[in-house]
Coordinates of N, CA and C in Angstrom, one line a residue:
T1 N 60.1 16.8 -105.7 CA 59.9 17.9 -106.5 C 61.2 18.7 -106.7
I2 N 61.4 19.4 -107.8 CA 62.5 20.2 -108.0 C 62.2 21.6 -107.4
P3 N 63.1 22.1 -106.5 CA 62.9 23.4 -105.9 C 63.0 24.5 -106.9
H4 N 62.3 25.6 -106.6 CA 62.5 26.8 -107.4 C 63.9 27.3 -107.3
I5 N 64.4 27.9 -108.3 CA 65.8 28.4 -108.3 C 66.1 29.3 -107.2
F6 N 65.2 30.2 -106.8 CA 65.5 31.0 -105.6 C 65.7 30.2 -104.4
E7 N 64.8 29.3 -104.1 CA 64.9 28.5 -102.9 C 66.2 27.7 -102.9
W8 N 66.5 27.1 -104.0 CA 67.7 26.2 -104.1 C 69.0 27.1 -104.1
L9 N 69.2 27.9 -105.0 CA 70.4 28.7 -105.2 C 70.6 29.8 -104.2
A10 N 69.6 30.7 -104.1 CA 69.8 31.8 -103.2 C 69.7 31.5 -101.8
V11 N 68.7 30.7 -101.4 CA 68.5 30.5 -99.9 C 69.5 29.4 -99.4
H12 N 69.6 28.3 -100.1 CA 70.3 27.1 -99.6 C 71.8 27.2 -99.9
V13 N 72.2 27.7 -101.1 CA 73.6 27.8 -101.5 C 74.3 29.1 -101.0
Y14 N 73.6 30.2 -101.1 CA 74.2 31.5 -100.7 C 73.6 32.2 -99.5
D15 N 72.7 31.5 -98.8 CA 72.1 32.0 -97.5 C 71.4 33.4 -97.7
E16 N 70.8 33.6 -98.8 CA 70.0 34.8 -99.1 C 68.8 34.7 -98.1
P17 N 68.4 35.8 -97.5 CA 67.2 35.8 -96.6 C 65.9 35.3 -97.4
K18 N 65.1 34.6 -96.8 CA 63.9 34.0 -97.4 C 62.9 35.1 -97.8
D19 N 63.0 36.3 -97.2 CA 62.1 37.4 -97.5 C 62.6 38.2 -98.7
S20 N 63.7 37.8 -99.3 CA 64.3 38.5 -100.5 C 63.5 37.9 -101.7
N21 N 64.1 38.1 -102.9 CA 63.5 37.6 -104.1 C 64.6 37.3 -105.1
L22 N 64.3 36.6 -106.2 CA 65.4 36.2 -107.2 C 66.0 37.4 -107.8
Q23 N 65.2 38.4 -108.2 CA 65.8 39.6 -108.8 C 66.8 40.3 -107.9
Q24 N 66.4 40.5 -106.6 CA 67.2 41.1 -105.7 C 68.5 40.3 -105.4
F25 N 68.4 39.0 -105.4 CA 69.5 38.1 -105.2 C 70.6 38.3 -106.3
F26 N 70.1 38.3 -107.6 CA 71.1 38.4 -108.7 C 71.7 39.8 -108.7
R27 N 70.9 40.8 -108.3 CA 71.4 42.2 -108.3 C 72.4 42.5 -107.3
T28 N 72.3 41.8 -106.1 CA 73.2 42.2 -105.0 C 74.2 41.1 -104.6
N29 N 74.1 39.9 -105.0 CA 75.0 38.9 -104.6 C 76.4 39.1 -105.2
H30 N 77.4 39.0 -104.3 CA 78.8 39.3 -104.8 C 79.3 38.2 -105.8
A31 N 78.7 37.0 -105.8 CA 79.1 36.0 -106.7 C 78.8 36.4 -108.2
Y32 N 77.8 37.2 -108.3 CA 77.4 37.6 -109.7 C 77.8 39.0 -110.0
K33 N 78.5 39.7 -109.2 CA 79.0 41.0 -109.4 C 79.8 41.1 -110.7
G34 N 79.5 42.0 -111.6 CA 80.3 42.1 -112.8 C 79.9 41.1 -113.9
F35 N 79.0 40.2 -113.6 CA 78.6 39.2 -114.6 C 78.1 39.9 -115.9
R36 N 78.7 39.6 -117.0 CA 78.3 40.2 -118.3 C 78.4 39.1 -119.3
C37 N 77.7 39.2 -120.4 CA 77.9 38.2 -121.5 C 79.3 38.4 -122.1
P38 N 80.1 37.4 -122.1 CA 81.4 37.5 -122.7 C 81.3 37.7 -124.2
L39 N 82.0 38.7 -124.6 CA 82.0 39.1 -126.0 C 83.5 39.0 -126.6
I40 N 83.5 38.8 -127.9 CA 84.8 38.9 -128.6 C 84.7 39.7 -129.8
G41 N 85.8 40.4 -130.2 CA 85.7 41.3 -131.3 C 85.6 40.5 -132.6
D42 N 84.9 41.0 -133.6 CA 84.7 40.4 -134.9 C 84.8 41.6 -135.9
D43 N 85.8 41.5 -136.7 CA 86.0 42.7 -137.7 C 84.8 43.0 -138.5
S44 N 84.0 42.0 -138.9 CA 82.9 42.2 -139.8 C 81.6 42.5 -139.0
K45 N 81.5 42.1 -137.7 CA 80.2 42.3 -137.0 C 80.4 43.1 -135.7
G46 N 81.5 43.6 -135.4 CA 81.7 44.3 -134.1 C 82.0 43.3 -133.0
Y47 N 81.2 43.2 -132.1 CA 81.3 42.2 -131.0 C 80.2 41.2 -131.0
V48 N 80.6 39.9 -130.8 CA 79.7 38.8 -130.8 C 79.9 38.0 -129.5
P49 N 78.9 37.2 -129.1 CA 79.1 36.4 -127.9 C 80.2 35.4 -128.1
D50 N 81.0 35.1 -127.1 CA 82.1 34.1 -127.1 C 81.5 32.8 -126.6
F51 N 81.1 32.0 -127.6 CA 80.4 30.7 -127.3 C 81.4 29.7 -126.7
T52 N 82.7 30.0 -126.6 CA 83.6 29.0 -126.0 C 83.7 29.4 -124.5
N53 N 83.2 30.5 -124.1 CA 83.3 30.9 -122.7 C 82.5 29.9 -121.8
R54 N 82.9 29.7 -120.6 CA 82.2 28.8 -119.7 C 80.8 29.1 -119.4
Y55 N 80.3 30.3 -119.6 CA 78.9 30.6 -119.4 C 78.1 29.9 -120.4
F56 N 78.6 29.6 -121.6 CA 77.9 28.8 -122.6 C 78.3 27.3 -122.5
S57 N 79.6 27.1 -122.5 CA 80.1 25.7 -122.5 C 79.7 24.9 -121.3
E58 N 79.7 25.5 -120.1 CA 79.3 24.8 -118.9 C 77.8 24.9 -118.6
D59 N 77.2 26.1 -118.8 CA 75.8 26.3 -118.4 C 74.9 25.5 -119.3
I60 N 75.2 25.4 -120.6 CA 74.4 24.7 -121.5 C 74.5 23.2 -121.3
S61 N 75.8 22.7 -121.4 CA 76.0 21.2 -121.3 C 75.7 20.7 -119.9
L62 N 76.1 21.3 -118.9 CA 76.0 20.8 -117.5 C 74.7 21.2 -116.8
G63 N 74.2 22.4 -117.2 CA 73.0 22.9 -116.5 C 71.8 22.6 -117.3
L64 N 71.6 23.3 -118.4 CA 70.4 23.2 -119.2 C 70.1 21.8 -119.7
C65 N 71.2 21.1 -120.2 CA 71.0 19.7 -120.7 C 70.7 18.8 -119.5
G66 N 71.3 19.0 -118.4 CA 71.0 18.2 -117.2 C 69.5 18.2 -116.8
Y67 N 69.0 19.5 -116.7 CA 67.6 19.6 -116.4 C 66.7 19.1 -117.6
R68 N 67.2 19.3 -118.8 CA 66.4 18.7 -119.9 C 66.4 17.2 -119.9
G69 N 67.5 16.6 -119.5 CA 67.5 15.1 -119.4 C 66.6 14.6 -118.3
L70 N 66.5 15.3 -117.2 CA 65.6 14.9 -116.1 C 64.1 15.0 -116.6
A71 N 63.8 16.1 -117.3 CA 62.5 16.3 -117.8 C 62.1 15.2 -118.8
E72 N 63.1 14.8 -119.6 CA 62.8 13.7 -120.6 C 62.5 12.4 -119.9
I73 N 63.3 12.1 -118.8 CA 63.1 10.9 -118.1 C 61.6 10.8 -117.5
V74 N 61.1 12.0 -117.0 CA 59.8 11.9 -116.3 C 58.7 12.3 -117.3
G75 N 59.0 12.5 -118.6 CA 58.0 12.8 -119.6 C 57.5 14.2 -119.6
V76 N 58.3 15.2 -119.2 CA 57.8 16.6 -119.3 C 58.4 17.2 -120.5
E77 N 57.6 17.9 -121.3 CA 58.0 18.5 -122.5 C 58.7 19.9 -122.1
T78 N 59.8 20.2 -122.9 CA 60.6 21.4 -122.5 C 60.8 22.2 -123.8
P79 N 59.8 22.8 -124.4 CA 60.0 23.5 -125.7 C 61.0 24.7 -125.6
T80 N 60.9 25.4 -124.5 CA 61.8 26.5 -124.4 C 63.3 26.1 -124.2
F81 N 63.5 25.1 -123.4 CA 64.8 24.5 -123.2 C 65.3 24.0 -124.6
D82 N 64.5 23.3 -125.3 CA 64.9 22.8 -126.6 C 65.3 23.9 -127.6
R83 N 64.6 25.0 -127.6 CA 64.9 26.1 -128.5 C 66.3 26.7 -128.1
I84 N 66.5 26.9 -126.8 CA 67.8 27.4 -126.3 C 68.9 26.5 -126.6
I85 N 68.8 25.2 -126.3 CA 69.8 24.2 -126.6 C 70.1 24.2 -128.1
S86 N 69.1 24.1 -128.9 CA 69.3 24.1 -130.4 C 70.0 25.3 -130.9
W87 N 69.6 26.5 -130.4 CA 70.2 27.7 -130.8 C 71.7 27.7 -130.4
A88 N 72.0 27.4 -129.1 CA 73.3 27.5 -128.6 C 74.3 26.4 -129.2
Q89 N 73.8 25.2 -129.4 CA 74.6 24.2 -129.9 C 75.1 24.5 -131.4
G90 N 74.3 25.2 -132.1 CA 74.7 25.6 -133.4 C 75.9 26.5 -133.4
Y91 N 75.9 27.5 -132.5 CA 77.0 28.4 -132.4 C 78.2 27.8 -131.7
M92 N 78.0 26.8 -130.8 CA 79.0 26.2 -130.1 C 79.7 25.1 -130.9
E93 N 79.1 24.7 -132.0 CA 79.6 23.6 -132.8 C 79.5 22.3 -132.0
K94 N 78.5 22.1 -131.3 CA 78.2 20.9 -130.4 C 76.9 20.3 -130.8
E95 N 76.7 19.1 -130.4 CA 75.4 18.4 -130.6 C 75.0 17.7 -129.3
Y96 N 74.0 18.3 -128.7 CA 73.4 17.7 -127.5 C 72.0 17.2 -127.8
L97 N 71.2 18.0 -128.5 CA 69.8 17.7 -128.8 C 69.7 17.3 -130.3
V98 N 69.1 16.2 -130.6 CA 68.9 15.7 -131.9 C 67.4 15.6 -132.1
G99 N 66.8 16.4 -132.9 CA 65.3 16.5 -133.0 C 64.7 16.8 -131.6
T100 N 64.0 15.9 -131.0 CA 63.4 16.1 -129.7 C 64.0 15.2 -128.7
S101 N 65.2 14.6 -129.0 CA 65.8 13.7 -128.0 C 67.2 14.2 -127.6
L102 N 67.5 14.1 -126.4 CA 68.8 14.5 -125.8 C 69.7 13.3 -126.0
N103 N 70.3 13.1 -127.2 CA 71.2 12.0 -127.5 C 72.2 12.4 -128.5
G104 N 72.7 13.6 -128.5 CA 73.7 14.1 -129.4 C 75.1 13.5 -129.0
K105 N 76.0 13.6 -130.0 CA 77.3 13.1 -129.9 C 78.2 13.7 -128.8
D106 N 77.8 15.0 -128.4 CA 78.7 15.7 -127.4 C 78.2 15.6 -126.0
L107 N 77.2 14.7 -125.7 CA 76.8 14.5 -124.3 C 77.7 13.5 -123.6
G108 N 77.8 13.7 -122.3 CA 78.6 12.8 -121.5 C 80.0 13.1 -121.5

């Protein structure tokens, strides 16, 4: 089974106490201190997300697509993942998800 994100990330990677919780972990862990959505200036729109930043380029392609691929292998539907990947890939000018299959030209 795939462990819950708190069990895997907080407890096993960062040694967060087991009596803590995911919200407390993200609020107090030094690795996430100052984490903000990276923005860039746009003369016509003010500030917009920087879709070239690693929070998008790595977390979508290496994180979300990886879990999406595992789900596809075992036959689990992931409609929320699919919506996020489809939304992000459009702004990132990448192709990971084609229809309902993870077989876009930018995988791998």
